[in-house]
Short mmCIF file of C-alpha atoms in Angstrom, two decimals:
data_model
loop_
_atom_site.label_atom_id
_atom_site.label_comp_id
_atom_site.label_asym_id
_atom_site.label_seq_id
_atom_site.Cartn_x
_atom_site.Cartn_y
_atom_site.Cartn_z
CA UNK A 1 -8.95 40.18 30.56
CA UNK A 2 -6.47 38.60 32.91
CA UNK A 3 -6.50 39.71 36.45
CA UNK A 4 -2.65 39.53 36.37
CA UNK A 5 0.23 38.29 34.10
CA UNK A 6 3.56 37.46 35.70
CA UNK A 7 6.35 38.00 33.20
CA UNK A 8 10.19 37.96 32.86
CA UNK A 9 10.71 35.01 35.13
CA UNK A 10 11.83 31.33 34.98
CA UNK A 11 8.71 29.37 35.89
CA UNK A 12 9.71 25.92 37.06
CA UNK A 13 6.22 24.47 36.74
CA UNK A 14 7.00 20.88 38.08
CA UNK A 15 4.69 19.83 35.14
CA UNK A 16 6.44 17.46 32.79
CA UNK A 17 4.17 18.52 29.91
CA UNK A 18 5.44 22.29 30.18
CA UNK A 19 8.43 22.19 32.54
CA UNK A 20 9.60 25.76 32.04
CA UNK A 21 7.80 28.95 31.13
CA UNK A 22 8.47 32.64 31.00
CA UNK A 23 4.88 34.17 31.31
CA UNK A 24 1.95 33.05 33.53
CA UNK A 25 -1.63 34.35 33.43
CA UNK A 26 -3.96 34.56 36.48
CA UNK A 27 -7.75 34.95 36.46
CA UNK A 28 -9.66 34.98 39.70
CA UNK A 29 -7.06 33.05 41.67
CA UNK A 30 -6.42 30.40 39.01
CA UNK A 31 -3.69 29.82 36.45
CA UNK A 32 -5.20 30.21 33.05
CA UNK A 33 -2.32 29.80 30.75
CA UNK A 34 1.42 29.92 30.25
CA UNK A 35 3.71 31.69 27.71
CA UNK A 36 2.13 32.34 24.29
CA UNK A 37 -1.37 31.41 25.59
CA UNK A 38 -1.31 34.46 27.74
CA UNK A 39 1.58 36.76 26.53
CA UNK A 40 -0.66 38.88 24.24
CA UNK A 41 -3.78 38.90 26.41
CA UNK A 42 -4.72 42.15 28.20
CA UNK A 43 -4.16 42.17 32.00
CA UNK A 44 -5.27 44.50 34.73
CA UNK A 45 -1.73 44.18 36.16
CA UNK A 46 1.45 43.08 34.59
CA UNK A 47 4.13 42.13 37.06
CA UNK A 48 7.72 42.12 35.91
CA UNK A 49 9.59 39.58 38.15
CA UNK A 50 12.99 40.68 36.92
CA UNK A 51 14.47 37.31 36.08
CA UNK A 52 13.44 35.68 39.32
CA UNK A 53 12.76 31.84 39.53
CA UNK A 54 9.23 30.91 40.39
CA UNK A 55 8.06 27.44 41.72
CA UNK A 56 4.62 26.07 42.80
CA UNK A 57 4.00 27.11 46.33
CA UNK A 58 5.60 24.81 48.81
CA UNK A 59 3.26 22.39 50.55
CA UNK A 60 4.11 21.50 54.19
CA UNK A 61 2.24 18.05 54.57
CA UNK A 62 2.76 17.89 58.53
CA UNK A 63 2.86 21.08 60.57
CA UNK A 64 1.40 22.25 63.85
CA UNK A 65 0.12 25.81 63.34
CA UNK A 66 -1.68 26.41 66.77
CA UNK A 67 1.29 24.93 68.63
CA UNK A 68 3.78 26.97 66.68
CA UNK A 69 1.88 30.21 67.31
CA UNK A 70 1.51 29.53 70.87
CA UNK A 71 5.16 28.75 71.37
CA UNK A 72 6.10 32.02 69.71
CA UNK A 73 4.43 33.75 72.68
CA UNK A 74 5.75 31.44 75.49
CA UNK A 75 8.96 31.95 77.63
CA UNK A 76 11.60 29.53 76.32
CA UNK A 77 14.51 27.76 77.88
CA UNK A 78 15.84 26.63 74.45
CA UNK A 79 19.61 26.67 74.17
CA UNK A 80 20.25 26.77 77.94
CA UNK A 81 22.52 23.96 79.16
CA UNK A 82 22.74 24.71 82.90
CA UNK A 83 20.13 23.70 85.29
CA UNK A 84 20.46 26.91 87.24
CA UNK A 85 19.85 29.01 84.07
CA UNK A 86 16.75 26.99 83.30
CA UNK A 87 15.41 27.53 86.77
CA UNK A 88 16.09 31.21 86.39
CA UNK A 89 13.86 31.48 83.42
CA UNK A 90 11.15 29.53 85.12
CA UNK A 91 11.25 31.66 88.22
CA UNK A 92 11.01 34.78 86.13
CA UNK A 93 8.02 33.55 84.30
CA UNK A 94 6.41 32.48 87.62
CA UNK A 95 6.76 35.97 89.00
CA UNK A 96 5.16 37.50 86.02
CA UNK A 97 2.11 35.13 86.15
CA UNK A 98 -1.11 36.81 86.37
CA UNK A 99 -2.83 35.21 89.37
CA UNK A 100 -1.80 33.01 92.42
CA UNK A 101 -1.84 29.30 91.70
CA UNK A 102 -2.09 29.71 87.91
CA UNK A 103 -0.41 27.53 85.33
CA UNK A 104 2.93 28.65 83.94
CA UNK A 105 4.02 27.43 80.59
CA UNK A 106 7.64 27.15 79.51
CA UNK A 107 8.74 26.10 76.01
CA UNK A 108 11.93 24.71 74.70
CA UNK A 109 12.69 21.97 77.18
CA UNK A 110 15.17 19.31 75.92
CA UNK A 111 16.90 17.05 78.40
CA UNK A 112 19.76 16.36 75.97
CA UNK A 113 21.17 19.95 76.36
CA UNK A 114 21.08 19.47 80.25
CA UNK A 115 22.51 15.97 80.35
CA UNK A 116 19.55 14.79 82.31
CA UNK A 117 15.85 15.44 82.99
CA UNK A 118 14.90 18.28 85.39
CA UNK A 119 12.97 16.99 88.33
CA UNK A 120 9.79 18.18 90.12
CA UNK A 121 11.69 18.93 93.28
CA UNK A 122 13.94 21.32 91.32
CA UNK A 123 10.89 23.07 89.79
CA UNK A 124 9.30 23.20 93.28
CA UNK A 125 12.05 25.58 94.50
CA UNK A 126 10.93 28.25 91.94
CA UNK A 127 7.21 27.58 91.49
CA UNK A 128 6.05 29.83 94.40
CA UNK A 129 2.60 28.22 94.56
CA UNK A 130 2.05 27.96 90.74
CA UNK A 131 1.59 24.86 88.59
CA UNK A 132 4.54 24.66 86.22
CA UNK A 133 4.51 22.83 82.87
CA UNK A 134 7.63 22.59 80.75
CA UNK A 135 6.79 21.23 77.26
CA UNK A 136 9.41 18.95 75.56
CA UNK A 137 10.63 20.23 72.27
CA UNK A 138 9.35 17.00 70.67
CA UNK A 139 5.81 17.27 71.85
CA UNK A 140 6.09 13.87 73.45
CA UNK A 141 6.71 14.73 77.03
CA UNK A 142 6.90 17.42 79.74
CA UNK A 143 8.30 18.16 83.13
CA UNK A 144 5.91 19.41 85.85
CA UNK A 145 6.26 20.32 89.49
CA UNK A 146 4.77 18.65 92.52
CA UNK A 147 1.73 20.80 92.56
CA UNK A 148 0.74 19.22 89.13
CA UNK A 149 1.73 15.73 90.10
CA UNK A 150 -0.54 15.83 93.10
CA UNK A 151 -3.64 16.51 90.78
CA UNK A 152 -2.86 13.55 88.45
CA UNK A 153 -5.16 10.53 88.61
CA UNK A 154 -3.77 7.43 90.42
CA UNK A 155 -1.57 5.22 88.23
CA UNK A 156 -0.28 7.95 85.91
CA UNK A 157 3.45 7.02 85.60
CA UNK A 158 6.02 9.70 86.15
CA UNK A 159 9.86 9.85 86.46
CA UNK A 160 10.53 12.41 89.15
CA UNK A 161 8.37 14.91 87.27
CA UNK A 162 8.90 13.85 83.68
CA UNK A 163 5.71 12.71 82.10
CA UNK A 164 5.85 10.97 78.67
CA UNK A 165 3.10 10.45 76.05
CA UNK A 166 -0.14 9.55 77.71
CA UNK A 167 1.07 10.66 81.10
CA UNK A 168 1.64 14.01 79.52
CA UNK A 169 -1.85 14.08 78.09
CA UNK A 170 -3.17 13.50 81.62
CA UNK A 171 -1.43 16.58 82.82
CA UNK A 172 -2.70 18.62 79.96
CA UNK A 173 -6.23 17.37 80.66
CA UNK A 174 -6.02 19.16 84.14
CA UNK A 175 -6.17 22.61 82.54
CA UNK A 176 -8.75 24.62 80.82
CA UNK A 177 -8.32 24.57 77.00
CA UNK A 178 -7.05 27.70 75.28
CA UNK A 179 -9.86 30.02 74.01
CA UNK A 180 -10.74 30.08 70.35
CA UNK A 181 -9.65 33.78 70.09
CA UNK A 182 -6.19 32.74 71.49
CA UNK A 183 -5.91 29.89 69.21
CA UNK A 184 -7.02 31.93 66.18
CA UNK A 185 -4.31 34.49 66.95
CA UNK A 186 -1.71 31.78 67.33
CA UNK A 187 -2.79 30.12 64.07
CA UNK A 188 -2.41 33.47 62.30
CA UNK A 189 1.07 34.15 63.62
CA UNK A 190 2.19 30.66 62.53
CA UNK A 191 0.63 31.02 59.17
CA UNK A 192 2.53 34.12 58.41
CA UNK A 193 5.72 32.45 59.43
CA UNK A 194 5.01 29.59 56.97
CA UNK A 195 4.12 32.04 54.18
CA UNK A 196 7.43 33.89 54.61
CA UNK A 197 9.17 30.74 53.92
CA UNK A 198 7.18 30.01 50.73
CA UNK A 199 4.68 27.65 52.19
CA UNK A 200 1.18 28.29 50.63
CA UNK A 201 -0.59 25.20 51.85
CA UNK A 202 -0.26 22.88 54.79
CA UNK A 203 -1.73 20.02 56.71
CA UNK A 204 -2.26 20.68 60.37
CA UNK A 205 -1.13 17.37 61.95
CA UNK A 206 -3.69 16.68 64.69
CA UNK A 207 -6.43 18.69 66.35
CA UNK A 208 -8.61 17.87 69.28
CA UNK A 209 -6.42 15.05 70.81
CA UNK A 210 -4.98 14.48 74.11
CA UNK A 211 -1.31 14.79 72.90
CA UNK A 212 -1.20 17.90 70.67
CA UNK A 213 -4.67 19.05 70.62
CA UNK A 214 -5.41 22.47 72.26
CA UNK A 215 -9.19 22.46 72.70
CA UNK A 216 -12.21 20.17 72.11
CA UNK A 217 -13.63 22.90 69.83
CA UNK A 218 -10.24 23.44 68.11
CA UNK A 219 -11.67 23.18 64.55
CA UNK A 220 -13.86 26.18 65.46
CA UNK A 221 -10.63 28.26 66.05
CA UNK A 222 -9.53 27.57 62.50
CA UNK A 223 -12.89 28.70 61.22
CA UNK A 224 -12.51 31.84 63.42
CA UNK A 225 -9.05 32.57 62.14
CA UNK A 226 -10.45 32.44 58.60
CA UNK A 227 -13.38 34.59 59.44
CA UNK A 228 -10.93 37.19 60.97
CA UNK A 229 -8.69 37.16 57.81
CA UNK A 230 -5.84 35.48 59.85
CA UNK A 231 -5.51 32.46 57.61
CA UNK A 232 -3.53 33.35 54.43
CA UNK A 233 -2.79 29.68 53.56
CA UNK A 234 -4.78 26.72 52.37
CA UNK A 235 -5.04 24.50 55.44
CA UNK A 236 -6.15 20.89 55.81
CA UNK A 237 -6.82 19.63 59.38
CA UNK A 238 -6.03 16.16 60.64
CA UNK A 239 -8.41 15.06 63.32
CA UNK A 240 -7.03 13.07 66.35
CA UNK A 241 -8.40 9.55 66.40
CA UNK A 242 -9.32 10.50 70.16
CA UNK A 243 -12.47 12.12 68.67
CA UNK A 244 -13.88 9.07 67.19
CA UNK A 245 -16.63 7.29 69.22
CA UNK A 246 -19.07 4.32 68.59
CA UNK A 247 -21.99 5.27 66.31
CA UNK A 248 -25.19 3.48 65.56
CA UNK A 249 -24.76 3.50 61.78
CA UNK A 250 -26.55 1.23 59.39
CA UNK A 251 -24.95 -2.20 59.14
CA UNK A 252 -24.42 -1.82 55.40
CA UNK A 253 -22.21 1.27 56.14
CA UNK A 254 -19.83 -0.94 58.07
CA UNK A 255 -18.79 2.09 60.26
CA UNK A 256 -18.02 1.01 63.82
CA UNK A 257 -16.69 4.48 65.02
CA UNK A 258 -17.02 7.90 63.65
CA UNK A 259 -17.17 11.69 64.32
CA UNK A 260 -20.56 13.05 64.94
CA UNK A 261 -22.66 13.14 61.75
CA UNK A 262 -20.16 10.97 59.97
CA UNK A 263 -17.81 13.79 59.17
CA UNK A 264 -14.67 12.52 57.59
CA UNK A 265 -11.77 13.29 55.15
CA UNK A 266 -12.73 15.87 52.49
CA UNK A 267 -15.42 17.94 54.29
CA UNK A 268 -14.81 21.75 53.81
CA UNK A 269 -13.78 23.88 50.87
CA UNK A 270 -10.61 24.91 49.01
CA UNK A 271 -9.29 27.12 51.90
CA UNK A 272 -10.12 25.10 55.01
CA UNK A 273 -11.03 21.30 54.97
CA UNK A 274 -10.88 18.19 57.00
CA UNK A 275 -8.04 15.87 56.00
CA UNK A 276 -6.69 12.67 57.46
CA UNK A 277 -7.42 10.96 60.76
CA UNK A 278 -4.27 11.23 62.95
CA UNK A 279 -3.26 8.17 64.84
CA UNK A 280 -0.16 7.95 67.20
CA UNK A 281 1.54 4.59 67.56
CA UNK A 282 4.67 5.66 69.26
CA UNK A 283 6.71 8.68 70.64
CA UNK A 284 9.65 10.52 69.36
CA UNK A 285 13.41 10.06 69.08
CA UNK A 286 14.23 13.39 70.95
CA UNK A 287 12.29 12.06 73.95
CA UNK A 288 13.69 8.52 73.42
CA UNK A 289 10.07 7.17 73.18
CA UNK A 290 9.98 6.16 69.45
CA UNK A 291 9.30 2.46 69.46
CA UNK A 292 12.27 0.44 68.05
CA UNK A 293 12.75 -3.21 67.33
CA UNK A 294 16.23 -3.13 69.05
CA UNK A 295 17.39 -0.91 71.89
CA UNK A 296 18.73 2.59 71.55
CA UNK A 297 22.48 2.54 71.57
CA UNK A 298 23.73 2.86 75.20
CA UNK A 299 20.24 3.12 76.73
CA UNK A 300 19.08 -0.41 77.04
CA UNK A 301 15.44 0.21 76.03
CA UNK A 302 13.44 0.18 72.91
CA UNK A 303 11.06 3.17 73.43
CA UNK A 304 7.36 2.55 73.78
CA UNK A 305 4.15 2.22 71.84
CA UNK A 306 1.24 4.54 72.72
CA UNK A 307 -0.91 1.59 73.56
CA UNK A 308 -1.31 -2.24 73.27
CA UNK A 309 -0.63 -3.12 69.60
CA UNK A 310 -4.09 -4.62 69.13
CA UNK A 311 -5.74 -1.51 70.48
CA UNK A 312 -3.74 0.61 68.07
CA UNK A 313 -4.58 -1.74 65.28
CA UNK A 314 -8.32 -1.51 66.08
CA UNK A 315 -8.08 2.30 65.89
CA UNK A 316 -6.44 2.13 62.51
CA UNK A 317 -9.02 -0.40 61.12
CA UNK A 318 -11.96 1.57 62.47
CA UNK A 319 -10.67 4.70 60.82
CA UNK A 320 -10.33 3.02 57.62
CA UNK A 321 -13.73 1.40 57.74
CA UNK A 322 -15.30 4.78 58.45
CA UNK A 323 -13.86 6.18 55.23
CA UNK A 324 -10.99 8.30 56.45
CA UNK A 325 -7.54 8.72 54.90
CA UNK A 326 -5.29 7.74 57.82
CA UNK A 327 -2.11 9.66 58.85
CA UNK A 328 -0.36 7.15 61.26
CA UNK A 329 2.43 8.52 63.36
CA UNK A 330 5.20 5.97 63.37
CA UNK A 331 8.73 7.08 63.97
CA UNK A 332 10.49 3.93 65.11
CA UNK A 333 10.59 0.73 62.98
CA UNK A 334 8.67 -1.26 65.55
CA UNK A 335 5.80 1.38 65.35
CA UNK A 336 5.97 1.13 61.66
CA UNK A 337 5.60 -2.60 61.86
CA UNK A 338 2.39 -2.11 63.91
CA UNK A 339 1.10 0.48 61.33
CA UNK A 340 1.80 -1.57 58.31
CA UNK A 341 0.20 -4.71 59.81
CA UNK A 342 -2.98 -2.82 60.70
CA UNK A 343 -3.18 -1.08 57.35
CA UNK A 344 -2.88 -4.39 55.65
CA UNK A 345 -5.56 -5.86 57.82
CA UNK A 346 -7.79 -2.81 57.15
CA UNK A 347 -7.41 -3.14 53.35
CA UNK A 348 -8.24 -6.82 53.51
CA UNK A 349 -11.43 -6.16 55.29
CA UNK A 350 -12.50 -3.32 52.93
CA UNK A 351 -10.35 -2.68 50.04
CA UNK A 352 -9.81 1.05 49.40
CA UNK A 353 -6.94 1.34 46.92
CA UNK A 354 -7.50 5.12 46.59
CA UNK A 355 -7.36 5.84 50.33
CA UNK A 356 -3.77 7.33 50.23
CA UNK A 357 -3.00 6.29 53.76
CA UNK A 358 0.20 8.01 55.14
CA UNK A 359 2.94 7.13 57.57
CA UNK A 360 3.86 10.31 59.34
CA UNK A 361 7.71 10.66 60.00
CA UNK A 362 8.81 7.08 59.06
CA UNK A 363 11.90 8.05 61.05
CA UNK A 364 13.64 4.64 61.08
CA UNK A 365 12.54 2.26 58.37
CA UNK A 366 14.41 -1.12 57.89
CA UNK A 367 15.24 -2.37 54.35
CA UNK A 368 12.59 -5.18 54.72
CA UNK A 369 9.81 -2.63 55.45
CA UNK A 370 10.26 -0.65 52.17
CA UNK A 371 8.52 -3.23 49.91
CA UNK A 372 5.63 -3.26 52.39
CA UNK A 373 5.15 0.54 52.08
CA UNK A 374 5.01 0.05 48.32
CA UNK A 375 2.66 -2.81 48.27
CA UNK A 376 0.14 -1.09 50.44
CA UNK A 377 0.38 2.21 48.51
CA UNK A 378 1.43 4.10 51.61
CA UNK A 379 3.11 7.51 51.40
CA UNK A 380 6.13 8.35 53.62
CA UNK A 381 5.69 11.87 55.04
CA UNK A 382 9.21 12.83 56.26
CA UNK A 383 10.88 15.73 58.01
CA UNK A 384 14.41 16.23 56.42
CA UNK A 385 15.30 19.03 58.84
CA UNK A 386 15.11 16.72 61.81
CA UNK A 387 18.38 15.23 60.61
CA UNK A 388 19.82 18.54 59.62
CA UNK A 389 19.35 19.67 63.25
CA UNK A 390 19.50 16.55 65.32
CA UNK A 391 21.31 14.16 62.90
CA UNK A 392 24.37 13.79 65.04
CA UNK A 393 22.39 12.79 68.07
CA UNK A 394 20.07 10.53 66.15
CA UNK A 395 22.91 8.71 64.31
CA UNK A 396 24.61 8.10 67.73
CA UNK A 397 21.61 6.58 69.47
CA UNK A 398 20.84 4.42 66.37
CA UNK A 399 24.45 3.16 65.81
CA UNK A 400 26.37 2.43 62.69
CA UNK A 401 24.07 -0.10 61.18
CA UNK A 402 20.74 1.71 61.57
CA UNK A 403 21.75 5.31 61.16
CA UNK A 404 21.55 5.11 57.27
CA UNK A 405 17.86 4.12 57.68
CA UNK A 406 16.93 7.36 59.21
CA UNK A 407 14.49 9.59 57.32
CA UNK A 408 15.17 7.86 54.06
CA UNK A 409 14.92 9.45 50.65
CA UNK A 410 16.33 7.19 47.87
CA UNK A 411 15.19 4.02 49.49
CA UNK A 412 11.49 5.15 49.29
CA UNK A 413 11.67 6.49 45.74
CA UNK A 414 13.46 3.35 44.34
CA UNK A 415 10.72 1.20 45.75
CA UNK A 416 7.94 3.45 44.22
CA UNK A 417 6.95 4.82 47.65
CA UNK A 418 5.60 8.44 47.44
CA UNK A 419 8.17 10.69 49.28
CA UNK A 420 6.40 13.72 50.82
CA UNK A 421 8.22 16.64 52.50
CA UNK A 422 7.18 18.28 55.58
CA UNK A 423 8.52 20.06 58.75
CA UNK A 424 6.58 19.08 61.89
CA UNK A 425 7.01 22.80 62.80
CA UNK A 426 7.67 23.87 65.54
CA UNK A 427 9.61 20.69 66.52
CA UNK A 428 12.15 21.50 63.77
CA UNK A 429 12.99 24.23 61.33
CA UNK A 430 10.15 24.79 58.89
CA UNK A 431 12.06 25.97 55.83
CA UNK A 432 11.36 23.86 52.74
CA UNK A 433 14.47 25.06 50.95
CA UNK A 434 16.79 23.99 53.84
CA UNK A 435 15.03 20.70 53.87
CA UNK A 436 15.65 20.33 50.08
CA UNK A 437 19.31 21.03 50.56
CA UNK A 438 19.49 18.37 53.28
CA UNK A 439 17.58 15.81 51.10
CA UNK A 440 20.26 16.12 48.45
CA UNK A 441 23.41 16.36 50.74
CA UNK A 442 22.22 14.36 53.78
CA UNK A 443 24.60 16.53 55.98
CA UNK A 444 23.74 17.63 59.48
CA UNK A 445 24.75 21.15 60.64
CA UNK A 446 28.04 19.80 61.97
CA UNK A 447 28.86 18.43 58.47
CA UNK A 448 28.28 14.79 59.34
CA UNK A 449 26.84 12.92 56.38
CA UNK A 450 24.12 10.43 57.41
CA UNK A 451 23.24 7.71 55.01
CA UNK A 452 24.62 9.29 51.87
CA UNK A 453 23.10 6.57 49.78
CA UNK A 454 19.65 8.01 50.62
CA UNK A 455 20.46 11.28 48.97
CA UNK A 456 18.18 12.36 46.06
CA UNK A 457 18.27 14.93 43.27
CA UNK A 458 17.28 18.51 43.74
CA UNK A 459 14.33 18.00 41.36
CA UNK A 460 13.12 14.93 43.38
CA UNK A 461 13.26 16.95 46.56
CA UNK A 462 11.34 19.87 45.11
CA UNK A 463 8.81 17.22 43.93
CA UNK A 464 8.48 16.13 47.51
CA UNK A 465 7.41 19.63 48.59
CA UNK A 466 5.12 20.27 45.71
CA UNK A 467 3.63 17.55 43.60
CA UNK A 468 3.97 14.77 46.21
CA UNK A 469 2.60 17.05 48.94
CA UNK A 470 -0.54 17.92 46.85
CA UNK A 471 -1.26 14.19 46.08
CA UNK A 472 -0.78 13.21 49.81
CA UNK A 473 -3.45 15.91 50.67
CA UNK A 474 -5.80 14.95 47.69
CA UNK A 475 -5.06 18.34 46.21
CA UNK A 476 -3.41 17.12 42.89
CA UNK A 477 -6.27 18.76 40.82
CA UNK A 478 -5.73 22.05 42.30
CA UNK A 479 -2.10 22.56 43.58
CA UNK A 480 1.43 21.12 43.35
CA UNK A 481 2.40 22.40 39.87
CA UNK A 482 1.98 25.51 37.80
CA UNK A 483 -0.59 24.06 35.45
CA UNK A 484 -3.56 25.80 33.87
CA UNK A 485 -6.76 25.27 35.95
CA UNK A 486 -4.83 24.99 39.29
CA UNK A 487 -4.62 27.53 42.07
CA UNK A 488 -2.18 30.42 41.46
CA UNK A 489 -0.14 29.41 44.53
CA UNK A 490 3.46 30.07 43.87
CA UNK A 491 6.75 31.13 45.45
CA UNK A 492 9.12 33.66 43.92
CA UNK A 493 12.81 32.94 44.76
CA UNK A 494 15.95 35.04 44.42
CA UNK A 495 17.91 32.20 42.68
CA UNK A 496 17.17 28.93 40.86
CA UNK A 497 17.72 25.83 43.03
CA UNK A 498 18.21 23.76 39.92
CA UNK A 499 21.10 25.98 38.62
CA UNK A 500 23.28 26.28 41.66
CA UNK A 501 25.42 24.28 43.98
CA UNK A 502 23.11 22.35 46.40
CA UNK A 503 25.10 23.65 49.40
CA UNK A 504 23.55 27.10 48.76
CA UNK A 505 19.88 26.13 48.28
CA UNK A 506 19.01 26.66 51.97
CA UNK A 507 20.09 30.38 51.73
CA UNK A 508 17.99 31.29 48.63
CA UNK A 509 15.87 34.37 49.38
CA UNK A 510 12.08 33.83 49.31
CA UNK A 511 10.99 37.08 47.60
CA UNK A 512 7.21 36.72 47.75
CA UNK A 513 4.56 33.95 48.03
CA UNK A 514 1.34 34.18 46.09
CA UNK A 515 -1.92 32.45 47.47
CA UNK A 516 -4.77 32.38 44.94
CA UNK A 517 -2.90 34.85 42.81
CA UNK A 518 -2.28 37.34 45.51
CA UNK A 519 0.80 38.10 47.54
CA UNK A 520 -0.35 38.43 51.11
CA UNK A 521 1.59 40.49 53.65
CA UNK A 522 4.42 38.11 54.86
CA UNK A 523 6.01 40.43 57.53
CA UNK A 524 6.23 38.75 60.85
CA UNK A 525 4.76 40.19 63.96
#
């Protein structure tokens, strides 16, 4: 007997052998058959979906759950464009702080809205003895007051209180990490937000590191969230390369650095597992720290790499030799050069054609770099909603020649490069449907079309958030399509994205999301 049969729906399976179905059978969390194979079988529950469209559950291949959940509970200055208004929010948060001299966190900082960076001196006026930390929306910088600057080690660079990349990491290191209970609650809040938008599986893009990690025992917080019933999604955890250290492995293993006990990609189970090793090579475009091969328009600089190129290359090679899948953060084209050079070197030293290494973001990729992606078998894990939200700004700072190279679609596919959809939530909107709409239209919120030749079809865009996402996470045998034997992870939609004008796809209602054959509560706190 089936546990459930879903009927009276248009199942878009993303499986070319059976692309459309009307019935789907579920047994113990798995899809056991479609259409005539299950229509006549008895079932404990028969669910009439009343003509809805059903797709495989969306896979967000690059998201930050803990950061998202923490941000939801943090005072924010997002949307404010006057310095005095920002300082007013900071002062109000300071006055509500629980103890004298404590840290006060503020979210939503973006210098573009203000026309310039805040300064430590300005924050000092409203700090009242507290240590103030304003997190940049990109995650690649912060502004702090003088009380924080005074505690930083000698030599940490700052620009009147603005700390970028590693300097921000130095400020974060001054603080006690979040508790596992606090992180577990934050992870649960973010996971429910994802589920409400049809995401049933995701890859957490970096735990335990100096930039975006929240605790040296952060993996334990995800275990705790699962134990407490707060993890309704399938989650894969990328581990920051910061966690690797020299190990005394046998010479035959060829492992120069590793996590303790040799833990690597693949450890865990179907609900919570260790994924790729996360390696940062540059910063972000919002903070103007993405590393470019030519200057930003009107700024006279080319961003920055996270470290000396050879040091970055050694990290990439060491991770490859230790058996990891690599997820290399490279937004600018100069950073992509560093990543591709190192990946090529690593594969020469120890060929691993099935490693499925990934370039995270691939924000600005020159035409000459596309064949290298293909030759190395590297996936491009992009965030289409970046251009939907920030496209006008990004196009302006890239200039007329480079703007069409931003967050490519067609260029990757035409070169045979796997195109994988993701959000980088909470940096940008996490909705897969709004991202799909952008991938087709290439239009920012203002209506500016950016690189129209990079537009792809609706089906190709859906593929990026289902089949390609599963492949990038080594889940292709269990997720990504509505195929017998795979998890019953699916999203029920109020309309069919393949039968409507693309301009309306982002507004489609997510009616329900099923994980392992069940529809968890998707109401937000």
